[in-house]
Coordinates of C-alpha atoms in Angstrom, one line a residue:
Chain A
M237 CA -50.3 -34.6 60.0
K238 CA -47.8 -32.4 58.4
N239 CA -45.0 -34.2 60.1
S240 CA -46.1 -37.6 58.8
E241 CA -46.5 -36.3 55.3
E242 CA -43.1 -34.9 55.4
A243 CA -41.6 -38.0 56.8
L244 CA -43.3 -40.1 54.2
E245 CA -42.1 -37.9 51.4
K246 CA -38.6 -37.9 52.8
V247 CA -38.5 -41.7 53.0
L248 CA -39.8 -42.1 49.4
A249 CA -37.4 -39.6 48.2
G250 CA -34.6 -41.4 49.9
L251 CA -35.6 -44.6 48.3
R252 CA -35.9 -42.9 44.9
D253 CA -32.6 -41.1 45.1
A254 CA -30.5 -44.0 46.4
E255 CA -27.2 -44.1 44.6
A256 CA -24.9 -47.0 44.2
A257 CA -21.4 -46.8 45.5
I258 CA -18.8 -45.4 43.2
G259 CA -17.3 -48.1 40.9
M260 CA -20.2 -50.5 41.2
E261 CA -20.3 -50.9 37.4
R262 CA -16.6 -51.6 37.2
R263 CA -16.9 -54.3 40.0
I264 CA -19.8 -55.9 38.3
L265 CA -18.1 -55.9 35.0
D266 CA -14.9 -57.4 36.5
G267 CA -17.0 -60.1 38.2
L268 CA -18.8 -60.9 35.0
L269 CA -15.6 -61.1 33.0
G270 CA -14.1 -63.5 35.5
L271 CA -17.2 -65.5 35.4
E272 CA -17.2 -65.6 31.6
E273 CA -13.5 -66.7 31.6
R274 CA -14.4 -69.5 34.0
G275 CA -17.4 -70.4 31.8
A276 CA -15.1 -70.6 28.8
A277 CA -12.8 -73.0 30.6
R278 CA -15.8 -75.0 31.7
P279 CA -18.8 -75.2 29.4
G280 CA -22.3 -75.1 30.8
S281 CA -24.0 -72.9 33.3
G282 CA -25.8 -73.1 36.5
W283 CA -25.8 -76.6 38.0
R284 CA -24.2 -78.0 34.8
R285 CA -20.9 -76.2 35.6
W286 CA -20.4 -78.7 38.5
L287 CA -20.9 -81.7 36.2
P288 CA -18.1 -83.5 34.5
I289 CA -17.3 -82.2 31.0
W290 CA -18.3 -85.4 29.3
M291 CA -21.8 -84.9 30.7
V292 CA -22.2 -81.3 29.5
V293 CA -21.4 -81.8 25.9
P294 CA -24.4 -80.7 23.8
G295 CA -26.7 -83.5 22.7
R296 CA -25.2 -85.9 25.2
P297 CA -27.0 -85.0 28.4
V298 CA -30.1 -86.9 27.7
A299 CA -28.3 -90.1 26.7
V300 CA -25.9 -89.7 29.7
A301 CA -28.8 -89.1 32.1
S302 CA -30.6 -92.1 30.8
L303 CA -27.5 -94.2 31.1
V304 CA -27.0 -93.0 34.7
C305 CA -30.6 -93.7 35.6
G306 CA -30.4 -97.2 34.1
A307 CA -27.2 -97.9 36.0
A308 CA -28.8 -96.8 39.2
L309 CA -31.9 -98.9 38.6
A310 CA -29.7 -101.9 37.8
G311 CA -27.7 -101.3 41.0
L312 CA -30.9 -101.1 43.1
F313 CA -32.2 -104.3 41.4
A314 CA -28.9 -106.1 42.1
V315 CA -28.9 -105.0 45.7
A316 CA -32.5 -106.1 46.2
L317 CA -31.7 -109.5 44.8
A318 CA -28.5 -109.8 46.8
I319 CA -30.1 -109.0 50.2
P320 CA -31.9 -112.4 50.7
T321 CA -28.8 -114.3 49.6
I322 CA -26.6 -112.4 52.0
R323 CA -29.1 -113.0 54.8
R324 CA -29.1 -116.7 54.0
L325 CA -25.4 -116.9 53.9
G326 CA -25.1 -115.1 57.2
H327 CA -27.6 -117.4 58.8
G328 CA -25.7 -120.4 57.5
L329 CA -22.5 -119.0 58.9
V330 CA -24.1 -118.4 62.3
Q331 CA -25.4 -122.0 62.3
A332 CA -22.0 -123.4 61.4
R333 CA -20.4 -121.4 64.2
R334 CA -22.9 -122.7 66.7
S335 CA -22.3 -126.3 65.6
V336 CA -18.6 -125.7 66.2
T337 CA -19.1 -124.3 69.7
P338 CA -17.9 -126.7 72.4
V339 CA -20.5 -128.6 74.4
G340 CA -19.6 -127.1 77.8
S341 CA -19.9 -123.5 76.6
L342 CA -22.8 -121.3 77.5
A343 CA -23.7 -120.6 73.9
L344 CA -25.0 -124.1 73.4
G345 CA -24.5 -123.6 69.7
T346 CA -25.3 -127.1 68.5
S347 CA -27.7 -126.8 65.6
E348 CA -30.2 -129.1 64.1
T349 CA -27.5 -130.8 62.0
A350 CA -25.5 -131.6 65.1
A351 CA -28.6 -133.0 66.7
K352 CA -29.3 -135.2 63.7
S353 CA -25.7 -136.4 63.5
A354 CA -25.8 -137.3 67.2
R355 CA -29.1 -139.1 66.9
P356 CA -27.8 -142.4 65.3
A357 CA -25.2 -142.8 68.0
S358 CA -27.8 -142.5 70.7
S359 CA -30.4 -144.6 69.0
G360 CA -28.0 -147.6 69.3
S361 CA -28.0 -147.4 73.0
G362 CA -31.6 -146.3 73.2
V363 CA -30.7 -143.4 75.5
P364 CA -30.7 -139.9 74.2
S365 CA -27.2 -138.4 74.5
R366 CA -26.4 -134.9 75.9
A367 CA -25.6 -133.6 72.4
E368 CA -29.0 -134.7 71.2
I369 CA -30.8 -133.0 74.2
K370 CA -28.8 -129.8 73.8
G371 CA -29.4 -129.9 70.1
N372 CA -33.1 -130.1 70.6
G373 CA -33.0 -127.3 73.1
T374 CA -31.0 -124.9 71.0
G375 CA -33.0 -125.7 68.0
K376 CA -36.1 -124.4 69.8
V377 CA -34.3 -121.2 70.9
E378 CA -32.9 -120.7 67.4
G379 CA -36.4 -121.1 66.0
K380 CA -37.6 -118.3 68.3
G381 CA -34.8 -116.1 67.3
N382 CA -34.9 -116.6 63.5
V383 CA -38.2 -116.5 61.7
G384 CA -36.7 -117.6 58.5
S385 CA -35.5 -120.9 59.7
Q386 CA -38.9 -122.5 60.3
K387 CA -37.8 -125.6 58.6
G388 CA -35.0 -126.1 61.0
V389 CA -37.3 -125.5 63.9
L390 CA -39.8 -128.1 62.7
G391 CA -37.1 -130.6 62.2
S392 CA -35.7 -130.1 65.7
D393 CA -39.3 -130.3 67.1
A394 CA -39.9 -133.6 65.4
V395 CA -36.7 -135.0 66.9
A396 CA -37.7 -133.8 70.3
L397 CA -41.2 -135.3 69.9
E398 CA -39.8 -138.6 68.8
D399 CA -37.5 -138.7 71.9
M400 CA -40.4 -137.8 74.1
H401 CA -42.7 -140.6 72.8
A402 CA -40.0 -143.2 72.8
A403 CA -40.3 -146.2 75.2
S404 CA -38.4 -145.7 78.4
R405 CA -35.4 -148.0 79.0
P406 CA -33.4 -148.6 82.1
A407 CA -30.2 -146.8 82.5
P408 CA -27.1 -148.7 81.4
P409 CA -25.1 -150.4 84.2
M410 CA -22.6 -148.2 85.8
P411 CA -19.0 -149.1 85.1
L412 CA -16.9 -150.8 87.9
T413 CA -14.7 -148.8 90.0
E414 CA -11.0 -149.4 90.3
Q415 CA -11.4 -151.1 93.7
E416 CA -14.1 -153.4 92.4
K417 CA -12.0 -154.4 89.4
L418 CA -9.0 -155.2 91.7
L419 CA -11.2 -157.3 94.0
L420 CA -12.6 -159.2 91.1
R421 CA -9.1 -159.9 89.8
L422 CA -8.1 -161.2 93.3
V423 CA -11.1 -163.3 93.8
H424 CA -11.0 -165.0 90.4
K425 CA -7.3 -165.9 90.5
D426 CA -6.8 -169.6 89.9
A427 CA -10.4 -170.1 90.5
P428 CA -10.7 -173.6 88.7
V429 CA -7.8 -175.0 90.7
E430 CA -9.3 -173.9 94.0
L431 CA -12.7 -175.4 93.1
A432 CA -11.0 -178.6 92.2
M433 CA -9.3 -178.7 95.6
L434 CA -12.7 -178.9 97.3
G435 CA -12.9 -182.5 96.2
P436 CA -11.6 -185.0 98.9
K437 CA -9.6 -187.1 96.4
A438 CA -7.6 -184.2 95.1
R439 CA -7.1 -182.9 98.6
A440 CA -5.8 -186.2 99.9
L441 CA -3.5 -186.5 96.9
Q442 CA -2.2 -183.0 97.7
D443 CA -1.7 -184.0 101.3
L444 CA 0.3 -187.0 100.3
E445 CA 2.5 -184.9 98.0
D446 CA 3.1 -182.5 100.8
K447 CA 4.1 -185.3 103.2
A448 CA 6.4 -186.8 100.7
E449 CA 8.0 -183.5 100.1
F450 CA 8.3 -182.9 103.8
Q451 CA 10.0 -186.2 104.3
R452 CA 12.3 -185.6 101.5
F453 CA 13.3 -182.3 102.7
F454 CA 13.8 -183.2 106.3
G455 CA 15.5 -186.4 105.4
Q456 CA 18.1 -184.5 103.5
S457 CA 18.5 -182.0 106.2
M458 CA 19.0 -184.7 108.8
K459 CA 21.7 -186.2 106.8
Q460 CA 23.4 -182.9 106.4
A461 CA 23.1 -182.0 110.0
A462 CA 24.1 -185.4 111.4
P463 CA 27.2 -184.1 113.1
E464 CA 25.2 -181.6 114.9
Q465 CA 23.4 -183.4 117.7
S466 CA 21.2 -180.6 118.6
V467 CA 19.6 -180.4 115.2
T468 CA 18.9 -184.1 115.1
E469 CA 17.3 -183.9 118.5
Q470 CA 15.0 -181.2 117.3
G471 CA 14.3 -182.9 114.0
V472 CA 13.0 -186.2 115.5
P473 CA 10.2 -184.7 117.5
Q474 CA 9.3 -182.5 114.5
Q475 CA 8.9 -185.5 112.3
S476 CA 6.9 -187.3 114.9
A477 CA 4.7 -184.3 115.4
R478 CA 4.1 -184.0 111.7
E479 CA 3.2 -187.7 111.5
Q480 CA 0.8 -187.3 114.3
V481 CA -1.0 -184.5 112.6
A482 CA -1.1 -185.8 109.1
P483 CA -3.0 -189.1 109.4
G484 CA -5.9 -187.6 111.3
Q485 CA -6.1 -184.5 109.1
S486 CA -8.4 -183.1 111.7
D487 CA -6.2 -180.4 113.0
T488 CA -6.5 -178.1 110.1
S489 CA -5.8 -175.0 112.0
S490 CA -2.3 -176.2 112.8
T491 CA -1.6 -177.1 109.2
E492 CA -3.0 -173.9 107.9
Q493 CA -0.9 -171.9 110.3
A494 CA 2.1 -174.0 109.6
M495 CA 2.0 -173.6 105.8
P496 CA 0.3 -170.4 104.9
A497 CA 2.2 -169.7 101.8
Q498 CA 0.8 -172.6 99.8
P499 CA -2.5 -171.6 98.3
G500 CA -3.2 -175.0 96.7
T501 CA -2.6 -177.1 99.8
E502 CA -4.8 -175.4 102.3
G503 CA -8.5 -175.4 101.4
A504 CA -10.6 -176.9 104.1
T505 CA -13.1 -174.0 103.5
S506 CA -13.4 -172.3 100.2
E507 CA -13.6 -168.6 101.2
Q508 CA -11.1 -168.3 104.0
P509 CA -8.0 -169.3 102.1
L510 CA -9.0 -166.9 99.3
L511 CA -9.2 -164.0 101.7
E512 CA -5.9 -165.0 103.1
Q513 CA -4.4 -164.8 99.7
A514 CA -6.0 -161.4 99.1
V515 CA -5.0 -159.9 102.4
P516 CA -1.6 -160.6 103.9
E517 CA -1.5 -162.5 107.1
Q518 CA -1.6 -160.5 110.2
P519 CA 1.0 -161.4 112.7
T520 CA -1.3 -160.9 115.6
Q521 CA -3.4 -164.0 114.7
Q522 CA -0.8 -166.4 116.0
P523 CA -0.7 -165.2 119.5
S524 CA -4.5 -164.9 119.7
T525 CA -4.7 -168.6 120.8
P526 CA -1.6 -169.1 122.8
E527 CA -2.8 -172.1 124.9
K528 CA -3.8 -174.0 121.7
F529 CA -0.5 -173.5 120.0
A530 CA 1.7 -174.0 123.0
P531 CA 2.3 -177.7 122.5
D532 CA 2.7 -177.1 118.7
R533 CA 5.6 -174.7 119.1
S534 CA 7.9 -177.1 117.4
I535 CA 5.6 -177.1 114.4
T536 CA 5.9 -173.4 114.0
Q537 CA 9.6 -173.7 114.4
Q538 CA 9.6 -176.2 111.6
A539 CA 7.6 -174.0 109.3
R540 CA 10.3 -171.4 109.0
P541 CA 12.8 -173.6 107.2
R542 CA 10.0 -174.6 104.8
T543 CA 9.8 -171.0 103.5
T544 CA 13.6 -171.1 103.0
R545 CA 13.2 -174.3 101.2
T546 CA 10.7 -172.9 98.8
T547 CA 12.9 -170.0 98.1
G548 CA 15.8 -172.4 97.6
E549 CA 13.7 -174.3 95.1
S550 CA 12.7 -171.2 93.2
E551 CA 16.3 -170.3 93.0
Chain B
M152 CA -34.2 -38.7 29.5
T153 CA -30.6 -39.5 29.1
L154 CA -31.2 -42.8 30.7
V155 CA -34.0 -43.6 28.2
E156 CA -31.8 -42.6 25.4
G157 CA -29.1 -44.8 26.7
C158 CA -31.5 -47.7 27.0
S159 CA -32.7 -47.3 23.4
L160 CA -29.1 -47.1 22.2
A161 CA -28.3 -50.3 24.0
L162 CA -31.3 -52.0 22.6
T163 CA -30.5 -50.8 19.1
S164 CA -27.0 -52.1 19.4
M165 CA -28.2 -55.5 20.5
E166 CA -30.6 -55.8 17.6
G167 CA -27.9 -54.7 15.2
V168 CA -25.4 -57.3 16.4
G169 CA -28.0 -60.0 16.6
S170 CA -27.2 -62.5 19.3
E171 CA -24.1 -60.6 20.4
I172 CA -24.6 -58.6 23.6
D173 CA -22.7 -55.6 24.6
L174 CA -22.5 -56.5 28.3
A175 CA -20.5 -53.5 29.3
A176 CA -23.1 -51.2 27.7
L177 CA -25.8 -53.0 29.5
V178 CA -24.1 -52.7 32.9
E179 CA -23.4 -49.0 32.3
T180 CA -26.9 -48.3 31.2
Y181 CA -29.1 -50.3 33.6
S182 CA -27.1 -50.8 36.8
P183 CA -28.3 -47.6 38.5
L184 CA -31.9 -48.4 37.9
L185 CA -31.5 -51.9 39.0
F186 CA -29.7 -50.8 42.1
R187 CA -32.6 -48.5 43.1
V188 CA -35.1 -51.2 42.4
A189 CA -33.2 -53.6 44.7
H190 CA -32.5 -51.0 47.2
S191 CA -36.1 -50.0 47.6
V192 CA -36.9 -53.6 48.5
L193 CA -33.8 -54.4 50.7
R194 CA -32.8 -51.0 51.9
S195 CA -29.2 -52.1 52.0
R196 CA -26.5 -50.9 49.6
A197 CA -24.4 -54.0 49.8
E198 CA -27.3 -56.3 49.3
A199 CA -28.6 -54.2 46.4
E200 CA -25.3 -54.3 44.7
D201 CA -25.2 -58.1 45.0
V202 CA -28.6 -58.2 43.4
V203 CA -27.5 -56.1 40.4
Q204 CA -24.5 -58.4 39.9
D205 CA -26.8 -61.4 40.0
V206 CA -29.0 -59.8 37.4
F207 CA -26.1 -59.5 34.9
V208 CA -25.1 -63.1 35.7
R209 CA -28.5 -64.1 34.6
V210 CA -28.0 -62.1 31.5
L211 CA -24.9 -64.0 30.7
E212 CA -26.6 -67.3 31.3
H213 CA -29.5 -66.4 29.0
R214 CA -27.5 -64.5 26.4
R215 CA -28.6 -67.0 23.7
S216 CA -32.3 -66.4 24.3
L217 CA -32.0 -62.6 24.9
T218 CA -33.0 -61.8 21.3
A219 CA -36.5 -63.0 22.2
V220 CA -36.8 -60.4 25.0
R221 CA -39.2 -57.7 23.8
D222 CA -38.3 -55.0 26.3
M223 CA -34.9 -55.4 27.8
R224 CA -35.4 -52.7 30.4
V225 CA -38.6 -54.1 31.9
W226 CA -37.1 -57.6 31.7
L227 CA -34.1 -56.5 33.7
V228 CA -36.2 -54.7 36.3
R229 CA -38.4 -57.8 36.6
V230 CA -35.3 -60.0 37.1
A231 CA -33.9 -57.6 39.7
W232 CA -37.2 -57.3 41.5
N233 CA -37.6 -61.1 41.7
L234 CA -34.0 -61.5 42.9
A235 CA -34.5 -58.8 45.5
M236 CA -37.7 -60.5 46.7
D237 CA -35.8 -63.8 47.0
R238 CA -33.1 -62.2 49.0
R239 CA -35.7 -60.5 51.2
R240 CA -36.9 -63.9 52.3
R241 CA -33.4 -64.6 53.7
I242 CA -32.7 -61.3 55.3
R243 CA -34.9 -58.9 57.2
P244 CA -35.0 -55.4 55.8
E245 CA -35.9 -54.1 59.2
Q246 CA -32.4 -54.7 60.4
F247 CA -31.2 -52.1 57.9
D248 CA -33.8 -49.5 58.7
E249 CA -31.9 -47.8 61.4
G250 CA -28.9 -47.1 59.2
F251 CA -31.1 -46.0 56.3
A252 CA -33.1 -43.6 58.4
E253 CA -30.0 -42.1 59.9
S254 CA -28.6 -41.6 56.4
L255 CA -31.8 -39.6 55.5
V256 CA -31.5 -37.3 58.5
A257 CA -30.0 -33.9 57.7
R258 CA -26.5 -33.6 59.2
S259 CA -27.1 -30.0 60.0
L260 CA -29.7 -30.9 62.6
P261 CA -28.8 -31.0 66.3
A262 CA -28.4 -34.4 67.8
D263 CA -31.6 -34.5 69.7
E264 CA -33.6 -33.4 66.7
A265 CA -31.8 -35.7 64.5
L266 CA -32.7 -38.6 66.8
K267 CA -36.3 -37.6 66.8
E268 CA -36.3 -37.3 63.0
A269 CA -34.6 -40.7 62.7
Q270 CA -37.3 -42.3 64.9
R271 CA -40.0 -40.7 62.8
L272 CA -38.5 -42.0 59.6
R273 CA -38.2 -45.5 61.1
S274 CA -41.8 -45.5 62.0
V275 CA -42.7 -44.6 58.4
L276 CA -40.6 -47.5 57.2
R277 CA -42.2 -49.8 59.7
E278 CA -45.7 -48.8 58.5
L279 CA -44.5 -49.3 54.9
E280 CA -43.6 -52.9 55.8
R281 CA -47.0 -53.4 57.4
L282 CA -48.8 -52.7 54.1
P283 CA -50.2 -55.6 52.2
K284 CA -47.7 -57.1 49.9
A285 CA -49.3 -56.1 46.6
E286 CA -49.8 -52.5 47.7
R287 CA -46.3 -52.3 49.0
D288 CA -44.8 -53.6 45.8
V289 CA -46.7 -51.2 43.6
L290 CA -45.8 -48.3 46.0
L291 CA -42.1 -49.1 45.9
L292 CA -42.1 -49.4 42.1
S293 CA -43.9 -46.2 41.7
V294 CA -41.5 -44.4 44.1
L295 CA -38.7 -45.0 41.5
E296 CA -40.6 -42.7 39.1
E297 CA -38.9 -44.5 36.2
L298 CA -41.5 -47.0 35.4
G299 CA -44.9 -46.3 33.9
T300 CA -48.1 -48.1 35.0
A301 CA -47.9 -50.6 32.1
E302 CA -44.3 -51.4 33.1
M303 CA -45.2 -51.8 36.7
A304 CA -48.1 -54.0 35.8
E305 CA -45.7 -56.2 33.8
V306 CA -43.2 -56.4 36.6
V307 CA -45.8 -57.3 39.3
G308 CA -47.9 -59.4 36.9
R309 CA -51.1 -57.5 37.3
S310 CA -53.3 -55.3 35.1
E311 CA -52.7 -51.6 34.8
S312 CA -56.0 -50.7 36.5
A313 CA -55.2 -53.0 39.4
V314 CA -51.8 -51.3 39.7
R315 CA -53.5 -48.0 39.8
A316 CA -56.0 -49.1 42.4
L317 CA -53.3 -50.7 44.5
L318 CA -51.2 -47.6 44.4
F319 CA -54.1 -45.5 45.5
R320 CA -55.0 -47.7 48.4
A321 CA -51.4 -48.0 49.5
R322 CA -50.9 -44.3 49.7
T323 CA -54.2 -43.8 51.5
R324 CA -53.6 -46.6 54.0
L325 CA -50.1 -45.5 54.7
R326 CA -51.1 -41.9 55.3
E327 CA -53.9 -43.0 57.6
R328 CA -51.7 -45.2 59.7
L329 CA -49.1 -42.6 60.0
E330 CA -51.7 -40.0 61.2
E331 CA -53.0 -42.6 63.7
G332 CA -49.6 -43.2 65.0
E333 CA -48.9 -39.5 65.3
G334 CA -52.2 -39.0 67.2
R335 CA -51.3 -41.6 69.7

């Protein structure tokens, strides 16, 4: 008990007799003087010392504070007004970018406007185009993404519904391939002339012309080759053979093979000569019937000069 | 007595000059008292000195309204007390107890006895901290032996009778606890 009393008295005496360090007053005064000098340089005290000097001037703070508050409120109001506009602009930019995006890209950025612009082109043919389909598809996706563009979504939905309820039409005919175009060009070459040749009168007239030409040619050649006996010996049986063939006009195969280059003269059937024109003659056709052509060997020999004659005429 | 005379002189000089304050006289007169007030709360010399400086900074800030202060001494003690309490919330006085207790131990004592004495003083300070806040405040202000009951009541914001009762209870409680601790 005595110890505790002593200890308590000792502690209280220590608290009572605590003395400041030597020179505390001087330090405090120096600090205060420095603070006063700084205060003279900058008016105001406390938090005001950190304010600009034009805000601390007596009488002004209330007006300045009201001005600052007003400016802050005006700024907030302006920002609140600007936010929807900025959002709208940003949405428009995004839509414009999507409409510019190429068709093949994964973004599929065609917007409702692109779908509408593509619609008249497709309505002419009656078949919805790819751009229209993609436009409709992306319009739905866009509507899911942006709540604010409900108008655009409704428009694209309407376009999609119209397309869905439209009457179905057959697909347009496929374009011809290059081979088909070539075949058509070959088949329809000089078609009216060939059809006319199917008539017996025109055909007989043509035969007569051919004969006259033949005679004319071989007549001249016989005169020129008169000294040469061998040529004349060959030329007489040729002429007789030709004369034997021509009146009957039954041996069409021999005439066809003898004069293959004349498209107008040969025409017993309508399709075979045309195909012969389209496809060049195969040299293997002649030896296919050797026993038939064996007696007409002279005719084939006569046919060769005829080609030279035509070339000579063309020259 | 000399301190009281110094205070009255300072107050007289302030009233004579009007709004002008003799700051040097104020510091010379009141800084030891303010230091003890702050030190009783914080138990650290450096912290107490900072509190005294802050008190006079407040004086500078309120120098235009100081003429309305009725009792400059009590006003300064109250400012120092409040500033010390604010600082006490940021620092823990217990961390300074060891140094303060060692400074109270007589240097003539042997080391082992000095150690025991320091431990006993630390336990007293610990029990002092465990007191209710109002009792502790009144006890610490009364320890200074420079403030009357009315002045203490003005500083802590209570009536004089309440201050007396608090002071009585604080001393009794502290003594009992110390005896209990010694019995264990």
